[in-house]
Amino acid sequence: MHETRILEFKETIQNDFLQTVSAFSNYEGGAILFGVDNRGNVKGLHDVKQACLDIENKINYSISPQPNYTLEIQNKGQTIKLIVQSGLQKPYLYKSKAYKRNDTSTIEVDTLEFSRLVLEGKNVGFEELACKDQNLSFEILHRKLKENIQIETFTLDTLKTLNLYDQTIGFNNAAGLLADKNHFPGIDIVKFGENISIIQKRVTFENVSVLEMYEKALAVFRDYYQYEVIEGSDRMKIERIPEAAFREALANALIHRVWDVDAHIRVSMFDDKIEVVSPGGLPSGITKEEYMSGKLSVLRNRNLANVFYRLGFVEIFGTGVVRIKQLYEEGLMKPDFEVSENAIKIVLPLFENSTYLTQDEKTVYKLLSKAMLKPISEITPYVPFGKSKTVRLLKDLEDKGLVSIEGKGRGMKYIIKMRPTKVFFSLDVLGQ
């Protein structure tokens, strides 16, 4: 047993545990074990009944507002477990300060985090606050509503219906994000060459409507990851990475990020993958496991998500993670999702269909794809079969166009040869 983000040990009852009570109440909750040293060893308390009264009194007189907690006597009367629930009346203060957990330690929140707790306690999101710009235009939003859902009339009532305007505060921050011009950060896109020292293209979209950012980012994606060829009466659309997966990653980055920090969404484009990093970790009330499974979605920017939903860019329920996973179900390489306290990163690899490969071929391919270029001596120790079979499998992958060979003899190396996936469309469908 060891300390975690939601579990702390206290050998004795000192006032510093109150900082952790504040932290647990302000965020996802947690437990404190009294009578246990920092290594998880039970040391015991002298008088657990009196200790319970001391803990209760310290919390009741020191934490404001009153947190939701319970006390349990454990280990045959030797220890006490204090269970603190995440509260609704945030921020919960100890000596006029709010705290949070940072891994296994408790620290005071900064000014920005404190303001977020205040808003959360009022059940108000940043996007619902009055926008500092009130002279806004919405030509792009009007065009998208007309194109996607045939809304011809666009008035102040339209903006009220979309929860972008209120008689009391005027335009809110969600309206600002959708306005043609605004003061918000945006998307920074970099296309790298053979390595990160070679930059083929860099472009930043900022201070414009998130709808315009979305459109322009898709245009950059199409320049590098898809093209068309004509074979006979058919036109083939070649997608090196599924556009639908990139759309999901991009839309979710826009509607789930925190907008109260001056940081761009970062889209890093490589020859073999795309990384989409959005500022802000998961919203309160959802765990990494729930985010990955798609069982629960907590909308950080509800009004913005509603507009994207009405336009058909996203599904209102779900984070898009499940959809991205589904798009790669038959792919050799799978998307990756990294969640940290201050960012979420989605990695979309090139798509290569795995349905025509044997299980042994998939094993070799996945191993080779991690380093891209390997001699046989660096492959055989990590596969469950001998050198001769490995060489034969590599030859089969070469025949299928997935692997190429560089060099000869002892200098021979194997490298992944990325091939785009093909999607067929008739010329009529494409308007030709």
Coordinates of C-alpha atoms in Angstrom, one line a residue:
M1 CA 0.0 0.0 0.0
H2 CA 1.3 3.4 -0.9
E3 CA 0.1 7.0 -1.2
T4 CA -1.6 8.2 -4.3
R5 CA -3.4 11.2 -5.7
I6 CA -6.5 10.2 -3.7
L7 CA -4.9 8.5 -0.7
E8 CA -2.7 10.0 2.0
F9 CA -1.2 8.6 5.2
K10 CA -0.8 10.4 8.5
E11 CA 0.9 8.7 11.5
T12 CA -0.4 11.4 13.9
I13 CA -3.1 14.0 13.8
Q14 CA -1.6 17.4 12.8
N15 CA -3.3 20.4 11.3
D16 CA -1.6 19.9 7.9
F17 CA -4.2 17.1 7.0
L18 CA -6.7 19.9 6.7
Q19 CA -5.0 21.1 3.5
T20 CA -5.7 17.7 2.0
V21 CA -9.3 17.8 3.2
S22 CA -9.6 21.0 1.2
A23 CA -7.9 19.4 -1.8
F24 CA -10.2 16.3 -1.8
S25 CA -13.3 18.5 -1.4
N26 CA -12.3 20.7 -4.3
Y27 CA -11.5 17.9 -6.7
E28 CA -12.3 14.2 -7.0
G29 CA -12.4 13.3 -3.3
G30 CA -10.1 10.9 -1.5
A31 CA -9.2 9.3 1.8
I32 CA -6.7 9.9 4.7
L33 CA -5.5 7.0 6.9
F34 CA -4.5 8.1 10.4
G35 CA -2.2 5.9 12.4
V36 CA -0.3 4.8 9.2
D37 CA 3.3 6.0 8.4
N38 CA 4.3 7.3 5.0
R39 CA 5.4 3.8 3.9
G40 CA 1.9 2.3 4.6
N41 CA 2.9 0.6 7.8
V42 CA 0.2 0.5 10.6
K43 CA 1.5 2.3 13.7
G44 CA -1.8 2.8 15.5
L45 CA -3.3 5.6 17.4
H46 CA -3.4 5.9 21.2
D47 CA -7.1 6.6 21.6
V48 CA -9.1 6.3 18.4
K49 CA -12.4 7.6 19.8
Q50 CA -10.7 10.8 21.0
A51 CA -8.8 11.0 17.7
C52 CA -12.1 10.8 15.8
L53 CA -13.4 13.8 17.9
D54 CA -10.2 15.7 17.2
I55 CA -10.4 15.1 13.5
E56 CA -14.1 16.1 13.4
N57 CA -13.6 19.3 15.4
K58 CA -10.6 20.4 13.3
I59 CA -12.6 19.9 10.1
N60 CA -15.7 21.6 11.4
Y61 CA -13.9 24.7 12.7
S62 CA -11.3 25.0 10.0
I63 CA -12.8 24.2 6.6
S64 CA -15.3 26.5 5.0
P65 CA -17.9 25.7 3.6
Q66 CA -18.6 22.4 5.5
P67 CA -17.2 19.5 3.5
N68 CA -18.9 16.1 3.2
Y69 CA -16.9 13.4 5.0
T70 CA -17.2 10.2 7.0
L71 CA -14.9 8.5 9.6
E72 CA -14.3 4.8 9.9
I73 CA -12.3 3.0 12.7
Q74 CA -10.3 0.2 11.1
N75 CA -7.6 -2.4 11.9
K76 CA -9.2 -3.5 15.1
G77 CA -9.4 0.0 16.6
Q78 CA -5.8 1.0 15.6
T79 CA -6.4 3.3 12.7
I80 CA -9.0 5.8 11.3
K81 CA -10.0 6.3 7.7
L82 CA -11.3 9.7 6.8
I83 CA -13.3 9.6 3.6
V84 CA -13.8 13.0 1.9
Q85 CA -16.3 13.5 -0.9
S86 CA -15.9 15.9 -3.8
G87 CA -18.2 18.9 -2.9
L88 CA -20.6 21.1 -4.8
Q89 CA -19.9 24.3 -3.0
K90 CA -16.4 25.0 -4.2
P91 CA -13.9 26.3 -3.3
Y92 CA -13.4 24.6 0.1
L93 CA -11.0 26.8 2.0
Y94 CA -8.5 26.2 4.8
K95 CA -7.2 29.4 6.3
S96 CA -8.7 31.3 3.3
K97 CA -6.7 29.2 0.8
A98 CA -7.8 26.4 -1.5
Y99 CA -5.7 23.3 -2.1
K100 CA -5.3 20.5 -4.7
R101 CA -3.4 17.3 -4.9
N102 CA -0.3 17.2 -7.0
D103 CA 0.5 13.5 -7.4
T104 CA 1.1 12.4 -3.7
S105 CA 1.5 15.9 -2.2
T106 CA -0.9 18.7 -1.4
I107 CA -0.3 22.3 -2.8
E108 CA -2.1 25.6 -2.8
V109 CA -4.0 26.3 -6.1
D110 CA -2.9 29.3 -8.2
T111 CA -5.1 32.3 -9.1
L112 CA -6.4 30.8 -12.3
E113 CA -7.3 27.5 -10.7
F114 CA -9.0 29.3 -7.8
S115 CA -11.2 31.3 -10.3
R116 CA -12.1 28.0 -11.9
L117 CA -13.2 26.5 -8.6
V118 CA -15.3 29.6 -7.9
L119 CA -17.1 29.2 -11.3
E120 CA -17.5 25.5 -10.7
G121 CA -19.1 26.1 -7.3
K122 CA -21.6 28.4 -9.1
N123 CA -22.1 25.8 -11.8
V124 CA -20.9 28.3 -14.4
G125 CA -18.4 27.6 -17.1
F126 CA -15.8 30.0 -18.5
E127 CA -17.7 30.0 -21.8
E128 CA -20.8 31.3 -20.0
L129 CA -19.1 34.5 -18.7
A130 CA -19.6 37.8 -20.5
C131 CA -17.2 38.2 -23.4
K132 CA -14.9 41.2 -23.1
D133 CA -15.6 41.9 -26.8
Q134 CA -19.2 42.8 -27.4
N135 CA -18.9 44.2 -31.0
L136 CA -19.1 40.8 -32.7
S137 CA -20.1 39.5 -36.1
F138 CA -21.1 36.0 -37.0
E139 CA -21.0 35.6 -40.8
I140 CA -19.1 32.3 -40.6
L141 CA -21.6 30.9 -38.1
H142 CA -24.5 32.1 -40.2
R143 CA -23.0 30.4 -43.3
K144 CA -22.4 27.1 -41.6
L145 CA -26.0 27.1 -40.1
K146 CA -27.3 27.7 -43.6
E147 CA -25.1 25.1 -45.3
N148 CA -25.5 22.3 -42.7
I149 CA -29.0 22.7 -41.3
Q150 CA -30.7 25.0 -43.8
I151 CA -31.3 27.9 -41.3
E152 CA -31.9 30.9 -43.5
T153 CA -32.9 33.5 -40.9
F154 CA -30.1 34.7 -38.6
T155 CA -31.0 37.1 -35.8
L156 CA -30.3 37.9 -32.2
D157 CA -33.0 35.3 -31.4
T158 CA -30.9 32.7 -33.2
L159 CA -27.9 33.5 -30.9
K160 CA -30.2 33.3 -27.8
T161 CA -31.5 29.9 -28.9
L162 CA -27.8 28.7 -29.2
N163 CA -27.2 30.1 -25.6
L164 CA -24.7 32.6 -27.0
Y165 CA -26.5 35.8 -25.9
D166 CA -28.2 36.9 -22.7
Q167 CA -30.1 40.1 -22.1
T168 CA -28.1 40.7 -18.9
I169 CA -24.5 40.0 -19.9
G170 CA -24.8 40.3 -23.7
F171 CA -22.5 38.0 -25.7
N172 CA -20.8 35.3 -23.7
N173 CA -17.4 33.7 -24.3
A174 CA -18.9 30.9 -26.3
A175 CA -20.2 33.6 -28.7
G176 CA -16.8 35.1 -28.8
L177 CA -15.2 31.8 -29.8
L178 CA -17.7 31.5 -32.7
A179 CA -17.4 35.1 -33.8
D180 CA -15.6 36.0 -37.0
K181 CA -12.9 37.9 -35.0
N182 CA -12.0 37.5 -31.4
H183 CA -9.2 37.6 -28.8
F184 CA -8.8 33.9 -28.2
P185 CA -5.9 31.6 -29.0
G186 CA -6.3 28.9 -31.7
I187 CA -4.5 26.1 -33.5
D188 CA -0.7 25.9 -34.3
I189 CA 0.1 23.4 -37.0
V190 CA 3.6 22.2 -37.9
K191 CA 4.4 19.7 -40.6
F192 CA 7.8 18.0 -40.0
G193 CA 10.0 16.4 -42.6
E194 CA 12.2 13.4 -41.9
N195 CA 12.9 14.7 -38.4
I196 CA 11.8 17.5 -36.1
S197 CA 14.7 19.7 -37.4
I198 CA 13.0 19.9 -40.8
I199 CA 9.9 22.0 -40.8
Q200 CA 8.0 21.8 -44.1
K201 CA 5.1 24.0 -43.1
R202 CA 4.0 26.0 -40.1
V203 CA 0.8 27.9 -39.8
T204 CA -1.2 29.4 -36.9
F205 CA -4.9 30.1 -36.9
E206 CA -5.9 32.5 -34.1
N207 CA -8.3 35.3 -33.2
V208 CA -10.9 33.9 -35.6
S209 CA -14.0 31.8 -35.3
V210 CA -13.4 28.2 -34.1
L211 CA -15.4 27.1 -37.2
E212 CA -12.8 28.8 -39.4
M213 CA -10.0 27.2 -37.5
Y214 CA -11.7 23.8 -37.9
E215 CA -12.1 24.3 -41.7
K216 CA -8.5 25.6 -42.3
A217 CA -6.9 22.8 -40.2
L218 CA -8.8 20.2 -42.2
A219 CA -7.5 21.8 -45.4
V220 CA -3.9 21.5 -44.2
F221 CA -4.6 17.8 -43.3
R222 CA -5.9 17.1 -46.8
D223 CA -2.8 18.6 -48.4
Y224 CA -0.5 16.1 -46.7
Y225 CA -2.6 13.0 -45.9
Q226 CA -4.9 12.4 -48.8
Y227 CA -5.1 12.6 -52.6
E228 CA -7.0 11.2 -55.5
V229 CA -6.1 9.0 -58.5
I230 CA -8.3 7.8 -61.4
E231 CA -8.4 4.2 -62.5
G232 CA -10.8 3.5 -65.3
S233 CA -14.3 4.8 -64.4
D234 CA -13.5 5.1 -60.7
R235 CA -11.8 7.7 -58.8
M236 CA -9.9 6.6 -55.7
K237 CA -9.6 8.8 -52.7
I238 CA -6.4 7.9 -50.9
E239 CA -6.4 8.5 -47.2
R240 CA -3.1 8.0 -45.4
I241 CA -4.8 8.7 -42.1
P242 CA -8.7 8.5 -41.9
E243 CA -10.0 12.0 -42.2
A244 CA -13.0 11.1 -39.9
A245 CA -10.5 10.3 -37.1
F246 CA -8.7 13.6 -37.5
R247 CA -12.1 15.4 -37.6
E248 CA -13.0 13.8 -34.3
A249 CA -9.6 14.6 -32.7
L250 CA -9.7 18.2 -33.9
A251 CA -13.4 18.9 -32.9
N252 CA -12.9 17.4 -29.5
A253 CA -9.7 19.4 -29.0
L254 CA -11.7 22.6 -29.7
I255 CA -14.8 21.9 -27.6
H256 CA -13.1 20.2 -24.6
R257 CA -10.0 22.4 -24.1
V258 CA -9.7 25.1 -21.5
W259 CA -10.1 28.5 -23.1
D260 CA -9.0 30.6 -20.1
V261 CA -5.3 30.0 -20.8
D262 CA -3.3 31.7 -23.6
A263 CA -2.2 28.5 -25.3
H264 CA -2.8 27.0 -28.7
I265 CA -4.0 23.6 -29.6
R266 CA -0.9 22.0 -31.1
V267 CA -1.1 19.8 -34.2
S268 CA 2.1 18.1 -35.1
M269 CA 2.2 16.3 -38.5
F270 CA 4.8 13.7 -39.2
D271 CA 5.2 11.3 -42.1
D272 CA 3.9 8.4 -40.0
K273 CA 1.4 10.0 -37.6
I274 CA -0.4 13.1 -36.4
E275 CA -0.4 14.3 -32.8
V276 CA -3.2 16.6 -31.5
V277 CA -2.5 18.2 -28.1
S278 CA -5.2 20.3 -26.4
P279 CA -4.6 22.5 -23.3
G280 CA -6.3 21.3 -20.1
G281 CA -6.7 17.8 -18.7
L282 CA -10.0 16.0 -18.1
P283 CA -12.9 18.0 -16.6
S284 CA -13.8 17.3 -13.0
G285 CA -16.1 14.4 -12.6
I286 CA -14.5 12.1 -15.2
T287 CA -11.6 9.6 -14.8
K288 CA -9.1 8.6 -17.5
E289 CA -10.8 5.2 -17.6
E290 CA -14.2 6.7 -18.2
Y291 CA -12.7 9.0 -20.9
M292 CA -11.0 6.1 -22.7
S293 CA -14.1 3.9 -22.6
G294 CA -16.5 6.6 -23.7
K295 CA -19.0 5.5 -20.9
L296 CA -19.1 9.0 -19.5
S297 CA -18.7 12.4 -21.1
V298 CA -18.4 15.7 -19.1
L299 CA -18.7 18.7 -21.4
R300 CA -16.3 21.5 -20.4
N301 CA -17.8 23.9 -23.0
R302 CA -21.5 22.9 -23.2
N303 CA -22.6 25.8 -25.5
L304 CA -19.8 25.3 -27.9
A305 CA -20.3 21.6 -28.0
N306 CA -24.0 22.2 -28.7
V307 CA -23.2 24.3 -31.8
F308 CA -20.7 21.6 -33.1
Y309 CA -23.4 19.0 -32.5
R310 CA -26.1 21.0 -34.4
L311 CA -23.7 21.4 -37.3
G312 CA -23.0 17.7 -37.4
F313 CA -19.3 18.0 -36.5
V314 CA -19.6 15.8 -33.3
E315 CA -22.0 13.6 -31.4
I316 CA -23.2 15.4 -28.3
F317 CA -22.8 12.3 -26.1
G318 CA -19.3 10.9 -26.0
T319 CA -15.8 12.3 -26.3
G320 CA -15.0 10.9 -29.8
V321 CA -12.5 8.4 -28.4
V322 CA -14.7 5.5 -29.1
R323 CA -15.3 6.7 -32.7
I324 CA -11.6 7.1 -33.3
K325 CA -11.0 3.6 -32.0
Q326 CA -13.7 2.2 -34.3
L327 CA -12.1 3.8 -37.3
Y328 CA -8.8 2.0 -36.5
E329 CA -10.4 -1.4 -35.7
E330 CA -8.9 -3.0 -38.8
G331 CA -5.6 -1.0 -38.7
L332 CA -2.2 -2.5 -37.9
M333 CA -1.3 0.4 -35.7
K334 CA -3.8 1.8 -33.1
P335 CA -4.4 5.4 -32.0
D336 CA -2.9 6.4 -28.7
F337 CA -4.4 8.7 -26.0
E338 CA -2.3 10.4 -23.4
V339 CA -4.0 12.2 -20.5
S340 CA -2.1 14.4 -18.1
E341 CA -3.2 17.1 -15.6
N342 CA -2.8 20.0 -18.1
A343 CA -3.2 18.4 -21.5
I344 CA -4.7 15.6 -23.6
K345 CA -2.8 14.2 -26.6
I346 CA -4.3 12.0 -29.3
V347 CA -1.9 10.2 -31.7
L348 CA -3.3 9.1 -35.0
P349 CA -0.9 6.7 -36.9
L350 CA -1.0 6.0 -40.6
F351 CA -3.7 3.5 -41.4
E352 CA -2.6 0.1 -42.8
N353 CA -5.3 -2.6 -43.1
S354 CA -4.5 -5.7 -41.1
T355 CA -7.2 -8.0 -42.3
Y356 CA -5.0 -9.7 -44.9
L357 CA -2.0 -10.4 -42.5
T358 CA -1.4 -13.4 -40.4
Q359 CA -1.0 -13.0 -36.7
D360 CA 2.8 -13.7 -37.0
E361 CA 3.1 -11.0 -39.7
K362 CA 1.3 -8.6 -37.5
T363 CA 3.7 -9.3 -34.6
V364 CA 6.7 -8.6 -36.8
Y365 CA 5.2 -5.5 -38.4
K366 CA 4.2 -3.9 -35.0
L367 CA 7.7 -4.5 -33.6
L368 CA 9.3 -3.0 -36.7
S369 CA 7.0 0.0 -36.7
K370 CA 8.3 1.1 -33.3
A371 CA 11.8 2.0 -34.6
M372 CA 11.1 2.1 -38.4
L373 CA 14.5 0.8 -39.3
K374 CA 16.1 -2.4 -37.8
P375 CA 18.6 -5.1 -38.7
I376 CA 17.5 -8.7 -38.2
S377 CA 19.6 -8.9 -35.0
E378 CA 17.4 -6.3 -33.4
I379 CA 14.2 -8.1 -34.4
T380 CA 14.6 -11.7 -33.5
P381 CA 15.2 -11.3 -29.8
Y382 CA 11.7 -9.8 -29.4
V383 CA 9.6 -12.2 -31.4
P384 CA 8.4 -15.7 -30.3
F385 CA 10.0 -17.5 -33.2
G386 CA 13.5 -18.1 -34.7
K387 CA 15.6 -16.1 -37.2
S388 CA 14.7 -18.2 -40.3
K389 CA 11.0 -17.8 -39.7
T390 CA 11.4 -14.1 -39.0
V391 CA 13.3 -13.6 -42.2
R392 CA 10.6 -15.4 -44.1
L393 CA 7.9 -13.3 -42.5
L394 CA 9.8 -10.1 -43.4
K395 CA 10.0 -11.3 -47.0
D396 CA 6.2 -11.9 -47.0
L397 CA 5.7 -8.4 -45.7
E398 CA 8.0 -7.1 -48.4
D399 CA 6.0 -9.0 -51.0
K400 CA 2.8 -7.3 -49.7
G401 CA 4.3 -3.9 -50.0
L402 CA 4.6 -3.2 -46.3
V403 CA 8.4 -3.5 -45.7
S404 CA 11.4 -2.6 -47.8
I405 CA 15.0 -3.7 -47.5
E406 CA 18.0 -1.4 -47.4
G407 CA 21.6 -2.6 -47.8
K408 CA 23.0 -6.0 -48.2
G409 CA 24.7 -8.7 -46.1
R410 CA 25.4 -7.7 -42.5
G411 CA 24.3 -4.2 -43.3
M412 CA 20.9 -5.2 -44.4
K413 CA 18.0 -3.4 -42.6
Y414 CA 14.3 -3.6 -42.7
I415 CA 12.1 -0.5 -42.8
I416 CA 8.3 0.1 -42.7
K417 CA 7.0 1.1 -46.1
M418 CA 3.9 3.1 -45.5
R419 CA 1.1 2.6 -47.9
P420 CA -2.1 4.7 -48.0
T421 CA -5.5 3.1 -47.6
K422 CA -7.8 3.2 -50.6
V423 CA -11.4 4.3 -50.6
F424 CA -13.4 4.0 -53.8
F425 CA -15.9 6.6 -55.1
S426 CA -17.7 6.7 -58.3
L427 CA -17.2 9.7 -60.5
D428 CA -20.9 10.6 -60.2
V429 CA -20.6 10.8 -56.5
L430 CA -17.7 13.2 -56.8
G431 CA -19.6 15.3 -59.2
Q432 CA -17.5 14.5 -62.3

